[in-house]
Short mmCIF file of N, CA and C in Angstrom, two decimals:
data_model
loop_
_atom_site.label_atom_id
_atom_site.label_comp_id
_atom_site.label_asym_id
_atom_site.label_seq_id
_atom_site.Cartn_x
_atom_site.Cartn_y
_atom_site.Cartn_z
N MET A 1 -25.45 -19.25 -1.62
CA MET A 1 -25.07 -18.27 -0.61
C MET A 1 -23.66 -17.75 -0.87
N ARG A 2 -22.78 -18.61 -1.33
CA ARG A 2 -21.40 -18.18 -1.59
C ARG A 2 -21.36 -17.07 -2.64
N LYS A 3 -22.13 -17.22 -3.71
CA LYS A 3 -22.14 -16.21 -4.75
C LYS A 3 -22.69 -14.89 -4.22
N THR A 4 -23.66 -14.96 -3.34
CA THR A 4 -24.24 -13.75 -2.77
C THR A 4 -23.20 -12.97 -1.98
N ASN A 5 -22.44 -13.66 -1.11
CA ASN A 5 -21.42 -12.98 -0.32
C ASN A 5 -20.33 -12.40 -1.21
N THR A 6 -19.85 -13.20 -2.18
CA THR A 6 -18.81 -12.73 -3.07
C THR A 6 -19.33 -11.55 -3.89
N GLY A 7 -20.55 -11.69 -4.40
CA GLY A 7 -21.14 -10.60 -5.17
C GLY A 7 -21.32 -9.35 -4.34
N LYS A 8 -21.73 -9.52 -3.09
CA LYS A 8 -21.90 -8.37 -2.19
C LYS A 8 -20.57 -7.68 -1.94
N GLN A 9 -19.50 -8.48 -1.71
CA GLN A 9 -18.17 -7.88 -1.49
C GLN A 9 -17.72 -7.11 -2.72
N LYS A 10 -17.91 -7.69 -3.91
CA LYS A 10 -17.51 -7.01 -5.14
C LYS A 10 -18.30 -5.73 -5.34
N THR A 11 -19.60 -5.77 -5.04
CA THR A 11 -20.44 -4.58 -5.17
C THR A 11 -19.98 -3.49 -4.21
N GLU A 12 -19.68 -3.87 -2.94
CA GLU A 12 -19.21 -2.88 -1.96
C GLU A 12 -17.88 -2.27 -2.40
N ARG A 13 -16.96 -3.12 -2.90
CA ARG A 13 -15.66 -2.64 -3.35
C ARG A 13 -15.83 -1.71 -4.55
N LYS A 14 -16.69 -2.10 -5.49
CA LYS A 14 -16.95 -1.27 -6.66
C LYS A 14 -17.54 0.07 -6.23
N SER A 15 -18.45 0.04 -5.27
CA SER A 15 -19.05 1.27 -4.77
C SER A 15 -18.00 2.20 -4.16
N ARG A 16 -17.07 1.62 -3.38
CA ARG A 16 -15.99 2.43 -2.80
C ARG A 16 -15.13 3.03 -3.90
N MET A 17 -14.83 2.24 -4.94
CA MET A 17 -14.00 2.71 -6.04
C MET A 17 -14.72 3.83 -6.80
N GLU A 18 -16.03 3.68 -7.02
CA GLU A 18 -16.78 4.69 -7.75
C GLU A 18 -16.86 5.99 -6.95
N LYS A 19 -16.87 5.87 -5.63
CA LYS A 19 -16.90 7.06 -4.78
C LYS A 19 -15.68 7.93 -5.08
N TYR A 20 -14.57 7.27 -5.33
CA TYR A 20 -13.33 7.96 -5.67
C TYR A 20 -12.98 7.64 -7.12
N ARG A 21 -13.70 8.25 -8.03
CA ARG A 21 -13.47 7.98 -9.45
C ARG A 21 -12.03 8.28 -9.85
N GLU A 22 -11.43 9.19 -9.11
CA GLU A 22 -10.05 9.54 -9.40
C GLU A 22 -9.38 9.90 -8.09
N LEU A 23 -8.24 9.30 -7.82
CA LEU A 23 -7.48 9.65 -6.63
C LEU A 23 -6.01 9.34 -6.86
N THR A 24 -5.19 9.89 -6.00
CA THR A 24 -3.75 9.71 -6.08
C THR A 24 -3.23 9.41 -4.68
N GLY A 25 -2.24 8.53 -4.59
CA GLY A 25 -1.63 8.20 -3.31
C GLY A 25 -0.12 8.19 -3.42
N LEU A 26 0.54 8.40 -2.28
CA LEU A 26 2.00 8.34 -2.21
C LEU A 26 2.40 7.08 -1.45
N CYS A 27 3.34 6.34 -2.02
CA CYS A 27 3.73 5.05 -1.46
C CYS A 27 5.24 4.95 -1.31
N LEU A 28 5.65 4.27 -0.27
CA LEU A 28 7.05 3.91 -0.07
C LEU A 28 7.23 2.55 -0.72
N MET A 29 8.18 2.49 -1.65
CA MET A 29 8.37 1.27 -2.43
C MET A 29 9.62 0.53 -1.98
N PRO A 30 9.46 -0.69 -1.52
CA PRO A 30 10.63 -1.51 -1.19
C PRO A 30 11.10 -2.25 -2.43
N GLY A 31 12.37 -2.55 -2.45
CA GLY A 31 12.86 -3.45 -3.49
C GLY A 31 12.36 -4.84 -3.15
N VAL A 32 11.66 -5.46 -4.05
CA VAL A 32 11.12 -6.79 -3.79
C VAL A 32 11.77 -7.76 -4.77
N ASN A 33 12.59 -8.62 -4.26
CA ASN A 33 13.21 -9.64 -5.09
C ASN A 33 12.71 -11.00 -4.62
N ASN A 34 11.41 -11.12 -4.52
CA ASN A 34 10.82 -12.34 -4.01
C ASN A 34 9.66 -12.72 -4.93
N ASP A 35 9.98 -13.51 -5.95
CA ASP A 35 8.96 -13.90 -6.92
C ASP A 35 7.81 -14.67 -6.29
N LYS A 36 8.12 -15.48 -5.27
CA LYS A 36 7.06 -16.25 -4.60
C LYS A 36 6.07 -15.32 -3.90
N LEU A 37 6.59 -14.27 -3.26
CA LEU A 37 5.71 -13.33 -2.56
C LEU A 37 4.85 -12.57 -3.56
N GLU A 38 5.45 -12.13 -4.65
CA GLU A 38 4.66 -11.39 -5.65
C GLU A 38 3.61 -12.30 -6.28
N ALA A 39 3.95 -13.55 -6.54
CA ALA A 39 2.97 -14.50 -7.09
C ALA A 39 1.82 -14.72 -6.11
N PHE A 40 2.15 -14.80 -4.82
CA PHE A 40 1.12 -14.95 -3.78
C PHE A 40 0.19 -13.74 -3.80
N ARG A 41 0.77 -12.54 -3.85
CA ARG A 41 -0.04 -11.31 -3.88
C ARG A 41 -0.96 -11.31 -5.10
N GLN A 42 -0.42 -11.64 -6.26
CA GLN A 42 -1.21 -11.62 -7.48
C GLN A 42 -2.36 -12.63 -7.41
N LYS A 43 -2.13 -13.72 -6.75
CA LYS A 43 -3.16 -14.74 -6.61
C LYS A 43 -4.29 -14.29 -5.69
N TYR A 44 -3.94 -13.55 -4.62
CA TYR A 44 -4.92 -13.26 -3.58
C TYR A 44 -5.33 -11.79 -3.45
N ILE A 45 -4.85 -10.93 -4.30
CA ILE A 45 -5.39 -9.56 -4.32
C ILE A 45 -6.38 -9.50 -5.47
N ASN A 46 -7.64 -9.43 -5.12
CA ASN A 46 -8.73 -9.41 -6.09
C ASN A 46 -9.30 -8.00 -6.16
N ASP A 47 -8.52 -7.12 -6.76
CA ASP A 47 -8.84 -5.70 -6.77
C ASP A 47 -7.96 -5.05 -7.84
N PRO A 48 -8.41 -3.96 -8.45
CA PRO A 48 -7.56 -3.29 -9.44
C PRO A 48 -6.20 -2.85 -8.88
N SER A 49 -6.08 -2.72 -7.57
CA SER A 49 -4.81 -2.29 -6.97
C SER A 49 -3.72 -3.34 -7.07
N LYS A 50 -4.04 -4.54 -7.54
CA LYS A 50 -3.02 -5.59 -7.63
C LYS A 50 -1.90 -5.22 -8.60
N VAL A 51 -2.14 -4.25 -9.50
CA VAL A 51 -1.08 -3.84 -10.43
C VAL A 51 -0.01 -3.00 -9.75
N VAL A 52 -0.32 -2.45 -8.58
CA VAL A 52 0.67 -1.68 -7.82
C VAL A 52 1.55 -2.68 -7.09
N PRO A 53 2.87 -2.63 -7.32
CA PRO A 53 3.76 -3.58 -6.64
C PRO A 53 3.69 -3.42 -5.12
N MET A 54 4.29 -4.36 -4.41
CA MET A 54 4.35 -4.32 -2.94
C MET A 54 4.76 -2.91 -2.51
N HIS A 55 4.02 -2.36 -1.55
CA HIS A 55 4.28 -0.98 -1.13
C HIS A 55 3.71 -0.74 0.27
N ILE A 56 4.11 0.40 0.83
CA ILE A 56 3.53 0.90 2.08
C ILE A 56 2.91 2.26 1.74
N THR A 57 1.61 2.40 1.90
CA THR A 57 0.95 3.67 1.62
C THR A 57 1.30 4.67 2.71
N LEU A 58 1.82 5.83 2.29
CA LEU A 58 2.13 6.90 3.24
C LEU A 58 1.01 7.93 3.29
N LEU A 59 0.53 8.35 2.14
CA LEU A 59 -0.63 9.25 2.04
C LEU A 59 -1.62 8.62 1.07
N ASN A 60 -2.83 8.36 1.53
CA ASN A 60 -3.79 7.72 0.65
C ASN A 60 -4.60 8.72 -0.18
N ARG A 61 -4.35 9.99 -0.02
CA ARG A 61 -4.94 11.04 -0.85
C ARG A 61 -3.85 12.08 -1.11
N PHE A 62 -3.75 12.54 -2.36
CA PHE A 62 -2.75 13.54 -2.71
C PHE A 62 -3.24 14.29 -3.94
N PHE A 63 -2.46 15.27 -4.38
CA PHE A 63 -2.82 16.05 -5.56
C PHE A 63 -3.04 15.13 -6.75
N LEU A 64 -4.08 15.40 -7.53
CA LEU A 64 -4.27 14.68 -8.78
C LEU A 64 -3.21 15.14 -9.78
N PRO A 65 -2.86 14.31 -10.76
CA PRO A 65 -1.80 14.68 -11.69
C PRO A 65 -2.00 16.05 -12.35
N GLY A 66 -3.22 16.41 -12.70
CA GLY A 66 -3.48 17.70 -13.33
C GLY A 66 -3.23 18.89 -12.42
N ALA A 67 -3.19 18.66 -11.11
CA ALA A 67 -2.95 19.74 -10.15
C ALA A 67 -1.48 19.84 -9.75
N MET A 68 -0.67 18.93 -10.23
CA MET A 68 0.76 18.94 -9.87
C MET A 68 1.45 20.12 -10.54
N ASN A 69 2.44 20.67 -9.84
CA ASN A 69 3.26 21.73 -10.41
C ASN A 69 4.70 21.53 -9.96
N ALA A 70 5.60 22.38 -10.44
CA ALA A 70 7.03 22.23 -10.15
C ALA A 70 7.30 22.32 -8.65
N GLU A 71 6.59 23.18 -7.94
CA GLU A 71 6.82 23.32 -6.50
C GLU A 71 6.50 22.02 -5.75
N ILE A 72 5.39 21.39 -6.10
CA ILE A 72 5.01 20.13 -5.45
C ILE A 72 6.03 19.05 -5.77
N VAL A 73 6.40 18.94 -7.04
CA VAL A 73 7.38 17.93 -7.46
C VAL A 73 8.71 18.16 -6.75
N ASN A 74 9.14 19.41 -6.64
CA ASN A 74 10.41 19.71 -5.97
C ASN A 74 10.36 19.35 -4.48
N LYS A 75 9.22 19.58 -3.84
CA LYS A 75 9.09 19.19 -2.43
C LYS A 75 9.20 17.68 -2.26
N LEU A 76 8.53 16.93 -3.14
CA LEU A 76 8.61 15.47 -3.08
C LEU A 76 10.03 14.98 -3.32
N LYS A 77 10.67 15.58 -4.31
CA LYS A 77 12.05 15.20 -4.63
C LYS A 77 12.97 15.48 -3.45
N ALA A 78 12.77 16.61 -2.78
CA ALA A 78 13.60 16.97 -1.62
C ALA A 78 13.37 16.00 -0.46
N ILE A 79 12.13 15.63 -0.20
CA ILE A 79 11.83 14.68 0.88
C ILE A 79 12.50 13.34 0.60
N ALA A 80 12.36 12.86 -0.63
CA ALA A 80 13.01 11.59 -0.99
C ALA A 80 14.53 11.71 -0.89
N GLY A 81 15.07 12.85 -1.33
CA GLY A 81 16.51 13.06 -1.30
C GLY A 81 17.09 13.15 0.10
N ARG A 82 16.28 13.57 1.06
CA ARG A 82 16.73 13.65 2.46
C ARG A 82 16.55 12.33 3.21
N THR A 83 15.82 11.42 2.62
CA THR A 83 15.53 10.14 3.28
C THR A 83 16.49 9.08 2.79
N GLN A 84 17.27 8.55 3.71
CA GLN A 84 18.20 7.48 3.36
C GLN A 84 17.42 6.19 3.12
N ARG A 85 17.91 5.41 2.16
CA ARG A 85 17.35 4.06 2.02
C ARG A 85 17.52 3.35 3.35
N PHE A 86 16.57 2.52 3.69
CA PHE A 86 16.68 1.80 4.95
C PHE A 86 16.13 0.39 4.81
N GLU A 87 16.73 -0.50 5.58
CA GLU A 87 16.24 -1.87 5.62
C GLU A 87 15.17 -2.00 6.68
N PHE A 88 14.24 -2.89 6.41
CA PHE A 88 13.21 -3.18 7.40
C PHE A 88 12.75 -4.61 7.22
N TRP A 89 12.06 -5.08 8.22
CA TRP A 89 11.48 -6.42 8.19
C TRP A 89 9.98 -6.28 8.00
N ALA A 90 9.41 -7.22 7.29
CA ALA A 90 7.95 -7.30 7.18
C ALA A 90 7.51 -8.50 8.00
N LYS A 91 6.86 -8.19 9.12
CA LYS A 91 6.44 -9.24 10.05
C LYS A 91 5.08 -9.79 9.65
N PRO A 92 4.98 -11.12 9.62
CA PRO A 92 3.68 -11.72 9.31
C PRO A 92 2.87 -11.85 10.58
N LEU A 93 1.71 -12.05 10.52
CA LEU A 93 0.71 -11.90 9.50
C LEU A 93 -0.46 -11.26 10.23
N SER A 94 -0.94 -10.15 9.75
CA SER A 94 -2.03 -9.45 10.42
C SER A 94 -3.22 -9.34 9.48
N CYS A 95 -4.36 -8.95 10.05
CA CYS A 95 -5.59 -8.89 9.27
C CYS A 95 -6.44 -7.71 9.72
N PHE A 96 -7.02 -7.02 8.74
CA PHE A 96 -8.10 -6.08 9.02
C PHE A 96 -9.38 -6.92 8.90
N PRO A 97 -9.96 -7.35 10.00
CA PRO A 97 -11.04 -8.34 9.93
C PRO A 97 -12.31 -7.88 9.24
N THR A 98 -12.62 -6.60 9.30
CA THR A 98 -13.87 -6.16 8.67
C THR A 98 -13.76 -6.10 7.16
N SER A 99 -12.54 -6.04 6.64
CA SER A 99 -12.37 -5.97 5.18
C SER A 99 -11.65 -7.19 4.61
N ASN A 100 -11.31 -8.15 5.46
CA ASN A 100 -10.62 -9.36 5.01
C ASN A 100 -9.33 -9.05 4.26
N VAL A 101 -8.57 -8.12 4.77
CA VAL A 101 -7.27 -7.78 4.21
C VAL A 101 -6.19 -8.42 5.06
N LEU A 102 -5.34 -9.23 4.43
CA LEU A 102 -4.17 -9.79 5.11
C LEU A 102 -2.97 -8.94 4.73
N TYR A 103 -2.11 -8.68 5.72
CA TYR A 103 -0.97 -7.83 5.43
C TYR A 103 0.23 -8.19 6.30
N LEU A 104 1.38 -7.69 5.85
CA LEU A 104 2.63 -7.77 6.59
C LEU A 104 2.85 -6.41 7.23
N THR A 105 3.46 -6.40 8.41
CA THR A 105 3.70 -5.15 9.14
C THR A 105 5.18 -4.78 9.07
N PRO A 106 5.49 -3.59 8.53
CA PRO A 106 6.90 -3.19 8.48
C PRO A 106 7.44 -2.86 9.87
N SER A 107 8.71 -3.21 10.09
CA SER A 107 9.36 -2.93 11.36
C SER A 107 10.85 -2.75 11.11
N PRO A 108 11.47 -1.72 11.65
CA PRO A 108 10.91 -0.74 12.57
C PRO A 108 10.05 0.28 11.82
N LEU A 109 9.14 0.91 12.57
CA LEU A 109 8.24 1.89 11.98
C LEU A 109 8.82 3.30 11.95
N ALA A 110 9.82 3.58 12.77
CA ALA A 110 10.33 4.96 12.90
C ALA A 110 10.68 5.60 11.56
N PRO A 111 11.42 4.94 10.64
CA PRO A 111 11.73 5.62 9.38
C PRO A 111 10.50 5.85 8.50
N VAL A 112 9.52 4.96 8.58
CA VAL A 112 8.28 5.12 7.81
C VAL A 112 7.50 6.31 8.38
N GLU A 113 7.41 6.39 9.70
CA GLU A 113 6.71 7.50 10.34
C GLU A 113 7.42 8.82 10.07
N ALA A 114 8.75 8.82 10.06
CA ALA A 114 9.51 10.05 9.80
C ALA A 114 9.24 10.56 8.39
N MET A 115 9.18 9.65 7.44
CA MET A 115 8.90 10.07 6.06
C MET A 115 7.48 10.60 5.94
N THR A 116 6.53 9.93 6.58
CA THR A 116 5.15 10.41 6.57
C THR A 116 5.04 11.78 7.22
N GLN A 117 5.74 11.98 8.33
CA GLN A 117 5.71 13.29 9.00
C GLN A 117 6.28 14.37 8.10
N ALA A 118 7.35 14.05 7.36
CA ALA A 118 7.92 15.02 6.41
C ALA A 118 6.89 15.39 5.34
N LEU A 119 6.11 14.42 4.89
CA LEU A 119 5.04 14.70 3.91
C LEU A 119 3.94 15.54 4.54
N TYR A 120 3.55 15.23 5.78
CA TYR A 120 2.54 16.04 6.48
C TYR A 120 3.02 17.48 6.63
N ASP A 121 4.30 17.64 6.99
CA ASP A 121 4.84 18.99 7.18
C ASP A 121 4.85 19.77 5.87
N ALA A 122 5.19 19.11 4.78
CA ALA A 122 5.26 19.78 3.48
C ALA A 122 3.88 20.01 2.87
N PHE A 123 2.94 19.12 3.17
CA PHE A 123 1.60 19.18 2.58
C PHE A 123 0.55 19.01 3.67
N PRO A 124 0.40 20.00 4.56
CA PRO A 124 -0.51 19.83 5.71
C PRO A 124 -1.96 19.57 5.31
N GLU A 125 -2.36 19.99 4.14
CA GLU A 125 -3.74 19.75 3.70
C GLU A 125 -4.03 18.27 3.49
N TYR A 126 -2.99 17.45 3.42
CA TYR A 126 -3.18 16.01 3.25
C TYR A 126 -2.91 15.23 4.52
N HIS A 127 -2.81 15.93 5.64
CA HIS A 127 -2.66 15.25 6.94
C HIS A 127 -4.06 14.90 7.41
N THR A 128 -4.51 13.73 6.99
CA THR A 128 -5.90 13.34 7.25
C THR A 128 -6.06 12.42 8.45
N ASP A 129 -4.96 11.95 9.02
CA ASP A 129 -5.05 11.02 10.15
C ASP A 129 -4.67 11.77 11.42
N PHE A 130 -5.62 12.46 12.01
CA PHE A 130 -5.34 13.32 13.15
C PHE A 130 -5.20 12.55 14.46
N CYS A 131 -5.38 11.25 14.42
CA CYS A 131 -5.20 10.42 15.62
C CYS A 131 -3.79 9.86 15.70
N GLY A 132 -2.90 10.32 14.86
CA GLY A 132 -1.55 9.79 14.81
C GLY A 132 -1.26 9.28 13.42
N PHE A 133 -0.50 8.22 13.35
CA PHE A 133 -0.15 7.66 12.05
C PHE A 133 -1.11 6.53 11.69
N SER A 134 -1.13 6.20 10.42
CA SER A 134 -1.95 5.10 9.92
C SER A 134 -1.42 3.76 10.42
N THR A 135 -2.17 2.72 10.14
CA THR A 135 -1.66 1.37 10.35
C THR A 135 -0.86 1.02 9.10
N TYR A 136 0.44 1.16 9.18
CA TYR A 136 1.28 0.89 8.02
C TYR A 136 1.28 -0.60 7.75
N HIS A 137 1.14 -0.94 6.48
CA HIS A 137 1.03 -2.35 6.13
C HIS A 137 1.40 -2.57 4.67
N MET A 138 1.66 -3.82 4.35
CA MET A 138 1.96 -4.26 2.99
C MET A 138 0.95 -5.36 2.67
N THR A 139 -0.05 -5.02 1.87
CA THR A 139 -1.15 -5.93 1.59
C THR A 139 -0.68 -7.14 0.79
N ILE A 140 -1.10 -8.33 1.23
CA ILE A 140 -0.80 -9.55 0.48
C ILE A 140 -2.06 -10.31 0.06
N ALA A 141 -3.21 -9.95 0.62
CA ALA A 141 -4.48 -10.57 0.22
C ALA A 141 -5.60 -9.57 0.46
N LEU A 142 -6.49 -9.45 -0.53
CA LEU A 142 -7.56 -8.45 -0.47
C LEU A 142 -8.71 -8.92 -1.35
N GLY A 143 -9.92 -8.75 -0.84
CA GLY A 143 -11.10 -9.04 -1.65
C GLY A 143 -11.48 -10.51 -1.74
N ASN A 144 -11.05 -11.28 -0.75
CA ASN A 144 -11.38 -12.71 -0.73
C ASN A 144 -12.52 -12.96 0.25
N PRO A 145 -13.33 -14.00 -0.01
CA PRO A 145 -14.41 -14.31 0.93
C PRO A 145 -13.86 -14.66 2.31
N LYS A 146 -14.59 -14.27 3.33
CA LYS A 146 -14.15 -14.51 4.71
C LYS A 146 -13.85 -15.98 4.98
N LYS A 147 -14.68 -16.87 4.45
CA LYS A 147 -14.47 -18.29 4.74
C LYS A 147 -13.22 -18.85 4.05
N LYS A 148 -12.63 -18.11 3.15
CA LYS A 148 -11.40 -18.55 2.47
C LYS A 148 -10.14 -18.08 3.21
N MET A 149 -10.29 -17.17 4.15
CA MET A 149 -9.13 -16.54 4.80
C MET A 149 -8.24 -17.54 5.54
N ASP A 150 -8.82 -18.50 6.24
CA ASP A 150 -8.00 -19.48 6.95
C ASP A 150 -7.12 -20.27 5.99
N ASP A 151 -7.66 -20.62 4.83
CA ASP A 151 -6.88 -21.36 3.83
C ASP A 151 -5.75 -20.49 3.26
N ILE A 152 -6.02 -19.21 3.07
CA ILE A 152 -4.99 -18.30 2.56
C ILE A 152 -3.86 -18.16 3.58
N ILE A 153 -4.23 -18.02 4.84
CA ILE A 153 -3.22 -17.91 5.91
C ILE A 153 -2.39 -19.19 5.97
N LYS A 154 -3.04 -20.32 5.90
CA LYS A 154 -2.33 -21.60 5.94
C LYS A 154 -1.35 -21.71 4.77
N GLU A 155 -1.80 -21.32 3.58
CA GLU A 155 -0.91 -21.37 2.41
C GLU A 155 0.29 -20.44 2.59
N TYR A 156 0.03 -19.24 3.11
CA TYR A 156 1.14 -18.31 3.35
C TYR A 156 2.16 -18.95 4.28
N GLN A 157 1.70 -19.53 5.37
CA GLN A 157 2.60 -20.13 6.35
C GLN A 157 3.35 -21.33 5.78
N GLU A 158 2.71 -22.09 4.90
CA GLU A 158 3.40 -23.22 4.26
C GLU A 158 4.53 -22.73 3.35
N ILE A 159 4.31 -21.63 2.67
CA ILE A 159 5.31 -21.12 1.73
C ILE A 159 6.41 -20.34 2.45
N PHE A 160 6.01 -19.43 3.34
CA PHE A 160 6.95 -18.48 3.94
C PHE A 160 7.23 -18.75 5.42
N GLU A 161 6.58 -19.78 5.96
CA GLU A 161 6.65 -20.08 7.38
C GLU A 161 6.14 -18.87 8.15
N TYR A 162 6.69 -18.60 9.29
CA TYR A 162 6.23 -17.44 10.05
C TYR A 162 7.41 -16.53 10.34
N LYS A 163 8.30 -16.43 9.36
CA LYS A 163 9.51 -15.63 9.52
C LYS A 163 9.29 -14.24 8.93
N PRO A 164 9.88 -13.23 9.54
CA PRO A 164 9.84 -11.90 8.92
C PRO A 164 10.63 -11.92 7.61
N LEU A 165 10.19 -11.12 6.66
CA LEU A 165 10.88 -11.00 5.37
C LEU A 165 11.64 -9.68 5.35
N ARG A 166 12.82 -9.69 4.76
CA ARG A 166 13.68 -8.50 4.75
C ARG A 166 13.47 -7.70 3.46
N PHE A 167 13.38 -6.37 3.61
CA PHE A 167 13.21 -5.46 2.48
C PHE A 167 14.11 -4.25 2.65
N GLU A 168 14.26 -3.49 1.56
CA GLU A 168 14.94 -2.21 1.61
C GLU A 168 14.03 -1.16 0.98
N ALA A 169 13.75 -0.09 1.70
CA ALA A 169 12.95 1.01 1.15
C ALA A 169 13.81 1.74 0.14
N ARG A 170 13.29 1.91 -1.09
CA ARG A 170 14.11 2.46 -2.18
C ARG A 170 13.57 3.73 -2.82
N SER A 171 12.25 3.91 -2.84
CA SER A 171 11.73 5.09 -3.54
C SER A 171 10.38 5.53 -2.98
N LEU A 172 10.05 6.78 -3.28
CA LEU A 172 8.75 7.37 -2.99
C LEU A 172 8.04 7.49 -4.33
N ASP A 173 6.93 6.79 -4.50
CA ASP A 173 6.22 6.77 -5.78
C ASP A 173 4.81 7.31 -5.62
N MET A 174 4.33 7.92 -6.70
CA MET A 174 2.97 8.43 -6.74
C MET A 174 2.17 7.58 -7.72
N PHE A 175 1.04 7.05 -7.25
CA PHE A 175 0.15 6.25 -8.09
C PHE A 175 -1.19 6.97 -8.21
N HIS A 176 -1.79 6.84 -9.40
CA HIS A 176 -3.03 7.54 -9.71
C HIS A 176 -4.08 6.51 -10.14
N LEU A 177 -5.27 6.63 -9.56
CA LEU A 177 -6.41 5.80 -9.93
C LEU A 177 -7.35 6.62 -10.79
N SER A 178 -7.63 6.12 -11.99
CA SER A 178 -8.59 6.76 -12.88
C SER A 178 -9.25 5.66 -13.70
N GLU A 179 -10.57 5.71 -13.81
CA GLU A 179 -11.33 4.72 -14.57
C GLU A 179 -10.98 3.30 -14.12
N ASN A 180 -10.86 3.14 -12.80
CA ASN A 180 -10.64 1.83 -12.18
C ASN A 180 -9.28 1.21 -12.53
N LYS A 181 -8.31 2.05 -12.93
CA LYS A 181 -6.97 1.57 -13.26
C LYS A 181 -5.94 2.41 -12.51
N TRP A 182 -4.96 1.73 -11.91
CA TRP A 182 -3.86 2.40 -11.22
C TRP A 182 -2.67 2.54 -12.15
N THR A 183 -2.04 3.72 -12.12
CA THR A 183 -0.86 3.99 -12.94
C THR A 183 0.17 4.72 -12.10
N LYS A 184 1.45 4.35 -12.28
CA LYS A 184 2.51 5.09 -11.60
C LYS A 184 2.77 6.38 -12.36
N CYS A 185 2.74 7.51 -11.64
CA CYS A 185 2.93 8.82 -12.25
C CYS A 185 4.35 9.35 -12.05
N LEU A 186 4.85 9.22 -10.84
CA LEU A 186 6.16 9.77 -10.48
C LEU A 186 6.89 8.80 -9.58
N SER A 187 8.21 8.89 -9.61
CA SER A 187 9.03 8.07 -8.71
C SER A 187 10.27 8.87 -8.35
N PHE A 188 10.60 8.88 -7.05
CA PHE A 188 11.77 9.60 -6.55
C PHE A 188 12.60 8.63 -5.73
N ASP A 189 13.84 8.39 -6.16
CA ASP A 189 14.72 7.49 -5.42
C ASP A 189 15.09 8.10 -4.08
N LEU A 190 15.16 7.24 -3.06
CA LEU A 190 15.65 7.68 -1.76
C LEU A 190 17.17 7.83 -1.84
N ALA A 191 17.73 8.60 -0.90
CA ALA A 191 19.18 8.88 -0.91
C ALA A 191 19.98 7.63 -0.63
#
């Protein structure tokens, strides 16, 4: 039965990935100087997205690299240039229960929402969340069987306790998924 559930999850994830054979997203990248946290993520993210460092997704759909032009790049550069680097805390530990995703929640949210709003204003065709803002999060576990989640949470708490972790938002990066591989395409330092 265990193999069936794991196989079913992998099949569903593969199906979602095939649905979007190619996509691009914009992410807020914090400086992460926490080898233990990155090792934890690498251990428990069972998905091609594990190659993308710790991040907060701002837009989960954006122009594909072949559609990029100087105007788009200049708008992104201007948004990053107007956004001051900011410190935030990542509060543990939340879960999207239907997908078994464990994540940290950035706080305060105001600077993250302000940057997302600037992107919506510059690129209204990518304002896909008409109910407000997304659930901003920093994924630390993905693609694990449901019955393993309690053990993963326990391990996280043993290593990191239940304290918020401190980060600094440093750049706006664009990542591209093609042929089941994520690649960083562009990066713009915050002011």
